[in-house]
GROMACS .gro file of C-alpha atoms in nm:
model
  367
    1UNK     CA    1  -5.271   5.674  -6.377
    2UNK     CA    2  -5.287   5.339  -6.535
    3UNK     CA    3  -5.569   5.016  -6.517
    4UNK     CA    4  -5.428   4.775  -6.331
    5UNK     CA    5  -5.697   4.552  -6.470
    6UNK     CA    6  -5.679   4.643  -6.827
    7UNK     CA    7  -5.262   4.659  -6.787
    8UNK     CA    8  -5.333   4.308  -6.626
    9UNK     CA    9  -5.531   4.197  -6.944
   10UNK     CA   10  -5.278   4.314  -7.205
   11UNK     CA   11  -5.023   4.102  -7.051
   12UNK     CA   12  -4.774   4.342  -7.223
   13UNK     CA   13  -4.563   4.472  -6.903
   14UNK     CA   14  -4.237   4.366  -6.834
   15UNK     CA   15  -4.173   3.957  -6.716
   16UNK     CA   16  -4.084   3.871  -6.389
   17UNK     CA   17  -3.738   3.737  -6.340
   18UNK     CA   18  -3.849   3.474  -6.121
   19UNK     CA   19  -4.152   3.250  -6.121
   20UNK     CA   20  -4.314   3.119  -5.829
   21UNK     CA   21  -4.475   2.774  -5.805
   22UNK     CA   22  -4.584   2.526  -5.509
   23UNK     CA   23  -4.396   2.157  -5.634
   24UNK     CA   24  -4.529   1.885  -5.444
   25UNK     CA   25  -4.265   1.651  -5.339
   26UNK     CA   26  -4.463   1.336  -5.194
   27UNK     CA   27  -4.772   1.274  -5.000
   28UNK     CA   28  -4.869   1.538  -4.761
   29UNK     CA   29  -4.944   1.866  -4.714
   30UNK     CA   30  -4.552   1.942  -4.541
   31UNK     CA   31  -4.447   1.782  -4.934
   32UNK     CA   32  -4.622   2.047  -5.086
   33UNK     CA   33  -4.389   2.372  -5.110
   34UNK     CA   34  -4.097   2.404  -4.928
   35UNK     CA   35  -4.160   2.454  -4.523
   36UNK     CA   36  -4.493   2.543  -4.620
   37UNK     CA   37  -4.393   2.818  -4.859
   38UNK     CA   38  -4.414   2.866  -5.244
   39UNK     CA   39  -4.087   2.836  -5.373
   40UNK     CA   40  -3.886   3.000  -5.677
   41UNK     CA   41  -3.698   2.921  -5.961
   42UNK     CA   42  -3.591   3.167  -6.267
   43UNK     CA   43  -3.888   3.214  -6.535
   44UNK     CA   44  -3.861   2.965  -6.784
   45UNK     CA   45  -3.757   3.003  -7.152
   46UNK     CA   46  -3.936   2.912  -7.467
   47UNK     CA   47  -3.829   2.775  -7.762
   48UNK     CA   48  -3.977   2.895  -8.180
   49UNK     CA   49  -4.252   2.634  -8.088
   50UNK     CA   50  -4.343   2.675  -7.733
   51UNK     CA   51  -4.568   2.956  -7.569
   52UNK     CA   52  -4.491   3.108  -7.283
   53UNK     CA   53  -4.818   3.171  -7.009
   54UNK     CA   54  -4.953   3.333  -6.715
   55UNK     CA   55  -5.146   3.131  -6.499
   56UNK     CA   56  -5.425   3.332  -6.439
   57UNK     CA   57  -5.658   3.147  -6.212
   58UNK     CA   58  -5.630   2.777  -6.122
   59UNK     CA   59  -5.939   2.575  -5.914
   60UNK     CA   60  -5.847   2.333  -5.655
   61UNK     CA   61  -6.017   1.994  -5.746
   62UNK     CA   62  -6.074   1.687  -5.509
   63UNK     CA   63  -5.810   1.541  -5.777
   64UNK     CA   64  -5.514   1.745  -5.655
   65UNK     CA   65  -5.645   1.645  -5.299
   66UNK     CA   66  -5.594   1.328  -5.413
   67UNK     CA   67  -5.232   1.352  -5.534
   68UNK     CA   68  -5.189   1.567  -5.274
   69UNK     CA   69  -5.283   1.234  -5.015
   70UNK     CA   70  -5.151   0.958  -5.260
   71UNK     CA   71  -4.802   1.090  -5.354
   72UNK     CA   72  -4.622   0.885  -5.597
   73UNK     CA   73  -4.889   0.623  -5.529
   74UNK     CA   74  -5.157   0.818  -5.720
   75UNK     CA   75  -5.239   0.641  -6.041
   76UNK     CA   76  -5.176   0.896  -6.238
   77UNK     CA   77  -4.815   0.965  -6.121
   78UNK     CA   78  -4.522   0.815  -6.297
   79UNK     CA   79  -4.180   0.921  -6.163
   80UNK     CA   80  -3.996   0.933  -5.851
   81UNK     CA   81  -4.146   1.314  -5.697
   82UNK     CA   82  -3.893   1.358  -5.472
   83UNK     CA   83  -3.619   1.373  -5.751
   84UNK     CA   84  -3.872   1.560  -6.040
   85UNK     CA   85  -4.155   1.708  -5.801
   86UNK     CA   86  -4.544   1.780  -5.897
   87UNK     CA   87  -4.692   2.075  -6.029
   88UNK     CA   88  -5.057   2.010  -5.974
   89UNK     CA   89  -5.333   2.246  -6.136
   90UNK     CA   90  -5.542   2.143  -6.416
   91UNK     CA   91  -5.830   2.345  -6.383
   92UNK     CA   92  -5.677   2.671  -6.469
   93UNK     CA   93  -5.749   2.953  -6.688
   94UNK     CA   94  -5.429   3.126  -6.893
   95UNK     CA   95  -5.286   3.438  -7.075
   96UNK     CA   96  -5.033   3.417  -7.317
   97UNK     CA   97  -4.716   3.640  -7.230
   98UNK     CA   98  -4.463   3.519  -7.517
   99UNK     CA   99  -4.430   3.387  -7.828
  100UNK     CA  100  -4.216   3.181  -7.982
  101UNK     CA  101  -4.093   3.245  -8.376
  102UNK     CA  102  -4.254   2.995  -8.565
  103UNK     CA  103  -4.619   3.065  -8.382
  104UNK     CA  104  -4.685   3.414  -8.420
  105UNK     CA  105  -4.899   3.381  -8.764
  106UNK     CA  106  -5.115   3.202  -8.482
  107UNK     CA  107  -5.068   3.329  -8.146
  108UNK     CA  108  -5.032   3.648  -8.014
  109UNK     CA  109  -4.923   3.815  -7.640
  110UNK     CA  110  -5.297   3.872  -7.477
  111UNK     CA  111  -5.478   3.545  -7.635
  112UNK     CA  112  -5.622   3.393  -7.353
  113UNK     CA  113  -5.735   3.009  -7.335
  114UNK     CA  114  -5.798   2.726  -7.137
  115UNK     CA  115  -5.666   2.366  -7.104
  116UNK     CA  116  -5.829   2.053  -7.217
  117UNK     CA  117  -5.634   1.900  -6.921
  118UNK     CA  118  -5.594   1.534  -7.038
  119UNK     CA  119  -5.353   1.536  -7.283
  120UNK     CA  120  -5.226   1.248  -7.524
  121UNK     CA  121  -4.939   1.244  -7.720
  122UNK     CA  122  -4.884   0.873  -7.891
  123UNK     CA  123  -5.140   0.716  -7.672
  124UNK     CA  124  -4.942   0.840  -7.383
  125UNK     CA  125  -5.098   1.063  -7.088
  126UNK     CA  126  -4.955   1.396  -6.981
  127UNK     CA  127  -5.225   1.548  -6.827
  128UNK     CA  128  -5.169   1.906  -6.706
  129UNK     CA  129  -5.102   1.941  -6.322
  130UNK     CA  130  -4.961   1.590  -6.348
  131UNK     CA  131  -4.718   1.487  -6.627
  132UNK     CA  132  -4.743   1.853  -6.734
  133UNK     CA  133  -4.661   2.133  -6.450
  134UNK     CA  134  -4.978   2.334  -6.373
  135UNK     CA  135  -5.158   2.612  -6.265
  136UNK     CA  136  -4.966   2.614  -5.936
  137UNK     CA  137  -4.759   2.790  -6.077
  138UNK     CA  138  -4.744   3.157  -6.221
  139UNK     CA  139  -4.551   3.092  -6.503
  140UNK     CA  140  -4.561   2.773  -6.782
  141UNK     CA  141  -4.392   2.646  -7.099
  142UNK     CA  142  -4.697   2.542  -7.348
  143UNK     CA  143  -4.508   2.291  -7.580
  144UNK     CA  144  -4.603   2.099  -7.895
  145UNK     CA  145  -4.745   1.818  -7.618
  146UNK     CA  146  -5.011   2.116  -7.593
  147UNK     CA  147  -5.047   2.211  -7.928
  148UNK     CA  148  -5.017   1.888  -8.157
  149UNK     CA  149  -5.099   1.609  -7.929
  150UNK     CA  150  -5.332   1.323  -8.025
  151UNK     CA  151  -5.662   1.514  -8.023
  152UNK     CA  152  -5.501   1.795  -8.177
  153UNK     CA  153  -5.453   2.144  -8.053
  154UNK     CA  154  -5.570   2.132  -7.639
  155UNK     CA  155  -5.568   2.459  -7.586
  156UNK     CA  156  -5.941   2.626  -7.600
  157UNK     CA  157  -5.997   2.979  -7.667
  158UNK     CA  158  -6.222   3.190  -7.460
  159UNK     CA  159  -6.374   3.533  -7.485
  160UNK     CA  160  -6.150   3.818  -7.353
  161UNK     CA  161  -6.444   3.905  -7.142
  162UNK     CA  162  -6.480   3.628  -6.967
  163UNK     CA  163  -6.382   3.649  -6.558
  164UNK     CA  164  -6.056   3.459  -6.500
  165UNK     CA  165  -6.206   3.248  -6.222
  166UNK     CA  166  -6.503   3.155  -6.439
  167UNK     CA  167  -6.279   3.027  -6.702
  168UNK     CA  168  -6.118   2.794  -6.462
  169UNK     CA  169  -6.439   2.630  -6.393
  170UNK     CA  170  -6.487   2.565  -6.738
  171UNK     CA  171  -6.317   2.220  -6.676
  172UNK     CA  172  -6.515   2.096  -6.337
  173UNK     CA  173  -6.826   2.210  -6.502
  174UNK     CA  174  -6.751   2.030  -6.859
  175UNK     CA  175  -6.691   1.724  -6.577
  176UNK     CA  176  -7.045   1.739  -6.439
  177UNK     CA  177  -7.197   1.798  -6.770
  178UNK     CA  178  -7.019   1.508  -6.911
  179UNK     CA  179  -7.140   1.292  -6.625
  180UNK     CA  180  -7.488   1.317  -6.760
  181UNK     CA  181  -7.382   1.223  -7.159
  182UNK     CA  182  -7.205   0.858  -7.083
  183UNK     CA  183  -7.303   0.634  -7.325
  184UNK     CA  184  -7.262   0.289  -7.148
  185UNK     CA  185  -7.239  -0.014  -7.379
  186UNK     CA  186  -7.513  -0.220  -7.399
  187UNK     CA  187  -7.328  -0.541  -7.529
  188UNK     CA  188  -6.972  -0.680  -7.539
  189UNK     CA  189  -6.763  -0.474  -7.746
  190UNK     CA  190  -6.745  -0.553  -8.123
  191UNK     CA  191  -6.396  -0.725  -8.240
  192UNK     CA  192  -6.285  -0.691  -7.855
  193UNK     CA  193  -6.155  -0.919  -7.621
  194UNK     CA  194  -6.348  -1.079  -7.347
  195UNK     CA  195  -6.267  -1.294  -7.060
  196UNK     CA  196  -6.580  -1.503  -6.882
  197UNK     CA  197  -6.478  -1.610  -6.530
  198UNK     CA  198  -6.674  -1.801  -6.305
  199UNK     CA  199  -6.875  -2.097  -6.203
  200UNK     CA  200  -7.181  -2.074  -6.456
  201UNK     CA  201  -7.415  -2.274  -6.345
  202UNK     CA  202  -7.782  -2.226  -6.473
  203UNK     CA  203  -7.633  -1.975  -6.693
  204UNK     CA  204  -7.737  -1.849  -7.014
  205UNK     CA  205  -7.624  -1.600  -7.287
  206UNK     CA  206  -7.998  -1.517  -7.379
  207UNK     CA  207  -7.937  -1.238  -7.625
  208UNK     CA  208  -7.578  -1.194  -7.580
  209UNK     CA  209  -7.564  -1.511  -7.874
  210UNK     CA  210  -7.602  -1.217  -8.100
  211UNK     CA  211  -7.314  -1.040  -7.979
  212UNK     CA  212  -6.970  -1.075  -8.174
  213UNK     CA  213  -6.611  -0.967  -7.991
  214UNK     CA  214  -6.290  -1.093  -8.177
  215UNK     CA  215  -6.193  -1.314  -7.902
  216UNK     CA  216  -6.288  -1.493  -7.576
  217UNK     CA  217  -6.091  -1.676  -7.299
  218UNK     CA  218  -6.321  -1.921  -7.112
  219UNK     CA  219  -6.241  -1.983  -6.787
  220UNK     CA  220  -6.603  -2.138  -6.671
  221UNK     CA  221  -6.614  -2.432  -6.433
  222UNK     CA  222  -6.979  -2.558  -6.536
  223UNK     CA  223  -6.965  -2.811  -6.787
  224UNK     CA  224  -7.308  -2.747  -6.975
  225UNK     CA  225  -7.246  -2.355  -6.999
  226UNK     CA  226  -6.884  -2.407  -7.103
  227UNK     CA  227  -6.964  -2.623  -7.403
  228UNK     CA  228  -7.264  -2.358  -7.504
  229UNK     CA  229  -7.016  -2.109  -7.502
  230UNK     CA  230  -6.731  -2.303  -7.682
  231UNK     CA  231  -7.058  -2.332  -7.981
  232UNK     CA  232  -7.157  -2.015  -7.992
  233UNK     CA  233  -6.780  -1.906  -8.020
  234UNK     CA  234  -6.758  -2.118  -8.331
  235UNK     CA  235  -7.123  -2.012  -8.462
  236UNK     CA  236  -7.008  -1.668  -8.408
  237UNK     CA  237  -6.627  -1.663  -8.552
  238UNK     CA  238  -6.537  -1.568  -8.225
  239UNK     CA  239  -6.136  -1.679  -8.194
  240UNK     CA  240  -6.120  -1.866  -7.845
  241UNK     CA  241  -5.769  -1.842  -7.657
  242UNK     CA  242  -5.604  -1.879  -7.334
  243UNK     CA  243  -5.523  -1.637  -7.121
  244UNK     CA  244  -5.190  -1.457  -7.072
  245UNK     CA  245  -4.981  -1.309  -6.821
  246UNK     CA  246  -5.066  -0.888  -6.861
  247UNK     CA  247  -5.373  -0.959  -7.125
  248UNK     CA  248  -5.627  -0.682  -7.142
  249UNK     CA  249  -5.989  -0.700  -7.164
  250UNK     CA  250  -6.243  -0.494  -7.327
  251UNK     CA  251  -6.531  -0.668  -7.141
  252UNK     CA  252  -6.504  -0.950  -6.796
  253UNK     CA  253  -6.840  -1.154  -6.671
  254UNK     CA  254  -6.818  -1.333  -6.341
  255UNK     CA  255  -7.039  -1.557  -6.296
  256UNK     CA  256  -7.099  -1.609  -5.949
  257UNK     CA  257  -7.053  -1.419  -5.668
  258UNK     CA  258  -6.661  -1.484  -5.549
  259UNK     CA  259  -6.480  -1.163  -5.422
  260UNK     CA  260  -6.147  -1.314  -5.470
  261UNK     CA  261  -6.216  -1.375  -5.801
  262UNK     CA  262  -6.375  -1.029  -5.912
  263UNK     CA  263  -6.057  -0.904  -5.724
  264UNK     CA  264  -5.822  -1.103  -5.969
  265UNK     CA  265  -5.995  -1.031  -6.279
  266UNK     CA  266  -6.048  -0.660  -6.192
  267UNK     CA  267  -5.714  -0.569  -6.252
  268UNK     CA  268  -5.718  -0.685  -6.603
  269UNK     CA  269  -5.971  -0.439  -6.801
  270UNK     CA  270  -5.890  -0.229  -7.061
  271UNK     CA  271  -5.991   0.097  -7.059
  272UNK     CA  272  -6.302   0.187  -7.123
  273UNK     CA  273  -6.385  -0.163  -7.046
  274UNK     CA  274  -6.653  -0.344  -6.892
  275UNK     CA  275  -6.712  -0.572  -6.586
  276UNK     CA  276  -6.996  -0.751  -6.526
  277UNK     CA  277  -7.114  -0.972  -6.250
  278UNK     CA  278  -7.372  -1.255  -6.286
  279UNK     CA  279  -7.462  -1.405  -5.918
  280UNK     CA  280  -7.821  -1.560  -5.782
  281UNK     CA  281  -7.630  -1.489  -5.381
  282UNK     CA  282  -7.491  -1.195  -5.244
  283UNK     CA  283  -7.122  -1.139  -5.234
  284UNK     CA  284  -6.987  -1.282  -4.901
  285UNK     CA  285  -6.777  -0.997  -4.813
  286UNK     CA  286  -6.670  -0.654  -4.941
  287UNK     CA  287  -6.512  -0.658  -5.263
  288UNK     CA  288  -6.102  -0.432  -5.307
  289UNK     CA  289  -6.120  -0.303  -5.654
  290UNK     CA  290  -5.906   0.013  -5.773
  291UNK     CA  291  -6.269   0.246  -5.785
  292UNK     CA  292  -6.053   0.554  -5.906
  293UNK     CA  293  -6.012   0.353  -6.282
  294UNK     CA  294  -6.351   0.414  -6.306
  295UNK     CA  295  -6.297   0.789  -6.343
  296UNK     CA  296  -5.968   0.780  -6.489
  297UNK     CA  297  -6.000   0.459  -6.720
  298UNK     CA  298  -6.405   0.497  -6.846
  299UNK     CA  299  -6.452   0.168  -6.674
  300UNK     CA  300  -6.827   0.060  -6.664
  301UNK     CA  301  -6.936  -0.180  -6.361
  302UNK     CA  302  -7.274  -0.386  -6.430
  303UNK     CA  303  -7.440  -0.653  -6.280
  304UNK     CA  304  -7.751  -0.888  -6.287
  305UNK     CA  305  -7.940  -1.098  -5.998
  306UNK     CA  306  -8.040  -1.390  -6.283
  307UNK     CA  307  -7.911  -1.612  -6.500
  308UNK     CA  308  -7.945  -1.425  -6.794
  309UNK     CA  309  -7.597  -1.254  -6.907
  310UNK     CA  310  -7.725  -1.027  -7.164
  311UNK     CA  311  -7.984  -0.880  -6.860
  312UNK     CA  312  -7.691  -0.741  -6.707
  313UNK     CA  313  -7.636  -0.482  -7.037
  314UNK     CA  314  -7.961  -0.312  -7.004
  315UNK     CA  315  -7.979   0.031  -7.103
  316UNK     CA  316  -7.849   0.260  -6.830
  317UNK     CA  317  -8.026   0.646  -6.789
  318UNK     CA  318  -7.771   0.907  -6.757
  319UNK     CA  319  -8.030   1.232  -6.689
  320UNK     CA  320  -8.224   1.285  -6.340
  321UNK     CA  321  -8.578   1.164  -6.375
  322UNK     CA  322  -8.833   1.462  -6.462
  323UNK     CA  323  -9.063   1.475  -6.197
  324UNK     CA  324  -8.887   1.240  -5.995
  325UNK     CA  325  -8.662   1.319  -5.647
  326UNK     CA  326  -8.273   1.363  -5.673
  327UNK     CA  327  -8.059   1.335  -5.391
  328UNK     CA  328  -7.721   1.514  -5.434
  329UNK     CA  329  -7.453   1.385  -5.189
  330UNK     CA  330  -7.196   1.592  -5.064
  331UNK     CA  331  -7.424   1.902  -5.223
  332UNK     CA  332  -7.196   2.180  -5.008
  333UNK     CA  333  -6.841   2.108  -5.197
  334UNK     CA  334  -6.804   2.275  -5.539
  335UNK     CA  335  -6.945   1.996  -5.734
  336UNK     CA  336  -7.213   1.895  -5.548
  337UNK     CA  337  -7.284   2.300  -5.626
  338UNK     CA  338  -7.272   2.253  -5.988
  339UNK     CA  339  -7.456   1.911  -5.991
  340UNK     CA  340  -7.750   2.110  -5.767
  341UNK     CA  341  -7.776   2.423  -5.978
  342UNK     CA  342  -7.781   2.174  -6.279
  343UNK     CA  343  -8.079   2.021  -6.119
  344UNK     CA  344  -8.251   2.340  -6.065
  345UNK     CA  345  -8.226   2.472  -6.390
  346UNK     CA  346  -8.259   2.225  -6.656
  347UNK     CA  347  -8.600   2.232  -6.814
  348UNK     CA  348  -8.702   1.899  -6.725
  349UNK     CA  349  -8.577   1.890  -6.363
  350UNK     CA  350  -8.697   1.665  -6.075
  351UNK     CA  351  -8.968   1.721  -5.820
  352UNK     CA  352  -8.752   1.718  -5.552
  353UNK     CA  353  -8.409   1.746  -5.475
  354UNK     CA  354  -8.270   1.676  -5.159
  355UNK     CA  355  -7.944   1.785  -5.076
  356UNK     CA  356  -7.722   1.678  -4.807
  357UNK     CA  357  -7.321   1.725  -4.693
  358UNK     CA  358  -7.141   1.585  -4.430
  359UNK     CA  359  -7.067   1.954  -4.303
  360UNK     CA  360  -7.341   2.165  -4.193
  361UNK     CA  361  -7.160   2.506  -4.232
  362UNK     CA  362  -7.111   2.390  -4.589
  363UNK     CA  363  -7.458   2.278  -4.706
  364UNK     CA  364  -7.592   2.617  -4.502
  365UNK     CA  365  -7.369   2.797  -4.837
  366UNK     CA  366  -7.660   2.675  -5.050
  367UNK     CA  367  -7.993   2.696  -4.882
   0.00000   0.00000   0.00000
């Protein structure tokens, strides 16, 4: 009698006729499938330079959830869902189950990889489980998107011994390590673009005079700092212009403490872009900003109490404190699980680590 496992792993049996996938068709749980089932359409065909794949495992992230709650007005979605639905699943492990003609000097049936799930093909996005249909489904096209996209082949090779599930976690795990390597800027971005918004007064560049981006609007009301930075602009090289209807900024400073004004401005960063606020008074109210760009666009938020713009750069520290105390929110969910047992095993770990969840059945998983 046969392995099912090892017949599993060879991925050499006979293909399915049909492949079954849950499409999400707007927000909502009773959008995802079709009255609450998986549905199914006929297995897909590949071309000479396409791959066909078995979805293998796929993990659920709080980023489906999100899609999942958002519909079409999830920032990453692009197109009209009810017409071309969703296929989320990005964290997903795969097995390759056909190959086309002109890949099989590189690819064979039984190679098994992963996704590098944010995929860029001429600066555009098409992330798997989003642009790209993903792990929930069983079967996939892998096309040249995949395999010659901007940062080259996104497809990562793993060990044939490596568990299916574990694979899959590859990708929330690469998250949280990630988390801990940002390198924030600690200045205004060389040859970039930056906007300063804002009353001003009592404001100083201290030793952001150093600092040389390629271009500035100045929107500043107080007289004294205006004409400082109108000086240092032509001290520096620094081309001064005006701003324009759907101009993006690598860096914004407000200076002062006006919500309407950070909620303008917000908009208008680049990504990977900066925003920094400069107020002596609290902000009079809560501030609306778009908080998922700062996962999905590398934004950076700073801030200083003084007068001093530059103060506002200081170096940020990305690692837990050795010997200090942690507190991991939300420490029962699956990252809060990875960002604990990080804590408890790196060699220079806190002191103390608190961990808390909204849940109690959930943060009892980890005691």
């Amino acid at each position: 009698m046969s392995d099912v496992v090892a017949d599993y792993k060879r991925a050499d049996a006979p293909l399915p006729e049909r492949n079954r996938l849950w499409p999400l068709y707007g927000a909502g749980f009773e959008n995802l499938g079709r009255d609450g089932q998986m549905i199914e359409r006929p297995l897909p065909t590949y071309g000479p330079d396409e791959l066909l794949v078995r979805h293998d495992a796929t993990g659920i992230c709080f980023s489906d959830i999100k899609v999942i709650r958002a519909g079409q007005n999830h920032p990453r979605i692009y197109r009209d869902m009810r017409q071309d639905p969703v296929v989320l699943g990005h964290e997903i492990s795969l097995t390759v189950v056909g190959v086309g003609e002109n890949l099989r000097d590189q690819y064979k049936v039984g190679d098994r990889f992963i996704v590098q799930a944010d995929i860029y093909v001429g600066g555009v996005g098409y992330a798997y489980g989003y642009e790209i249909q993903g792990g929930f489904s069983q079967y996939n096209v892998i096309d040249q998107r995949i395999l010659n996209g901007d940062g080259g082949n996104y497809l990562l090779p793993i060990q044939p011994t490596t568990g299916y599930a574990e694979s899959a976690l590859a990708e929330p795990w690469a998250c949280v390590e990630a988390s801990y390597r940002v390198a924030y800027r600690t200045a205004w971005k060389p040859g970039g673009t930056l906007w300063v918004a804002g009353d001003g007064r009592g404001v100083t560049l201290g030793a952001a005079r150093a600092w040389r981006p390629g271009q500035v609007v100045l929107d500043v009301q107080d007289e004294t700092l205006a004409a400082d930075l109108a000086a240092w602009a032509e001290e520096m090289g620094v081309a001064v212009i005006a701003d324009a209807d759907g101009q993006q900024y690598d860096d914004i400073v407000i200076l002062g403490s006006d919500p309407a004004l950070m909620e303008r401005t917000f908009p208008r960063l680049s990504k990977g872009g900066a925003f920094a606020v400069i107020a002596d008074q609290e902000v009079p109210r809560p501030v609306q900003l778009d908080i998922g760009r700062l996962h999905y666009d590398s934004l950076a938020l700073y801030g200083a109490a003084g007068a001093d713009i530059a103060a506002a750069y200081a170096p940020i520290r990305t690692q837990l404190r050795p010997g200090g105390v942690t507190w991991v929110l939300g420490a029962g969910g699956p990252m809060g699980h990875m960002h604990l047992q990080r804590a408890l095993e790196i060699a220079e770990r806190p002191r103390k680590i608190v961990a808390t969840n909204l849940h109690l059945p959930r943060i009892r998983a980890v005691e």
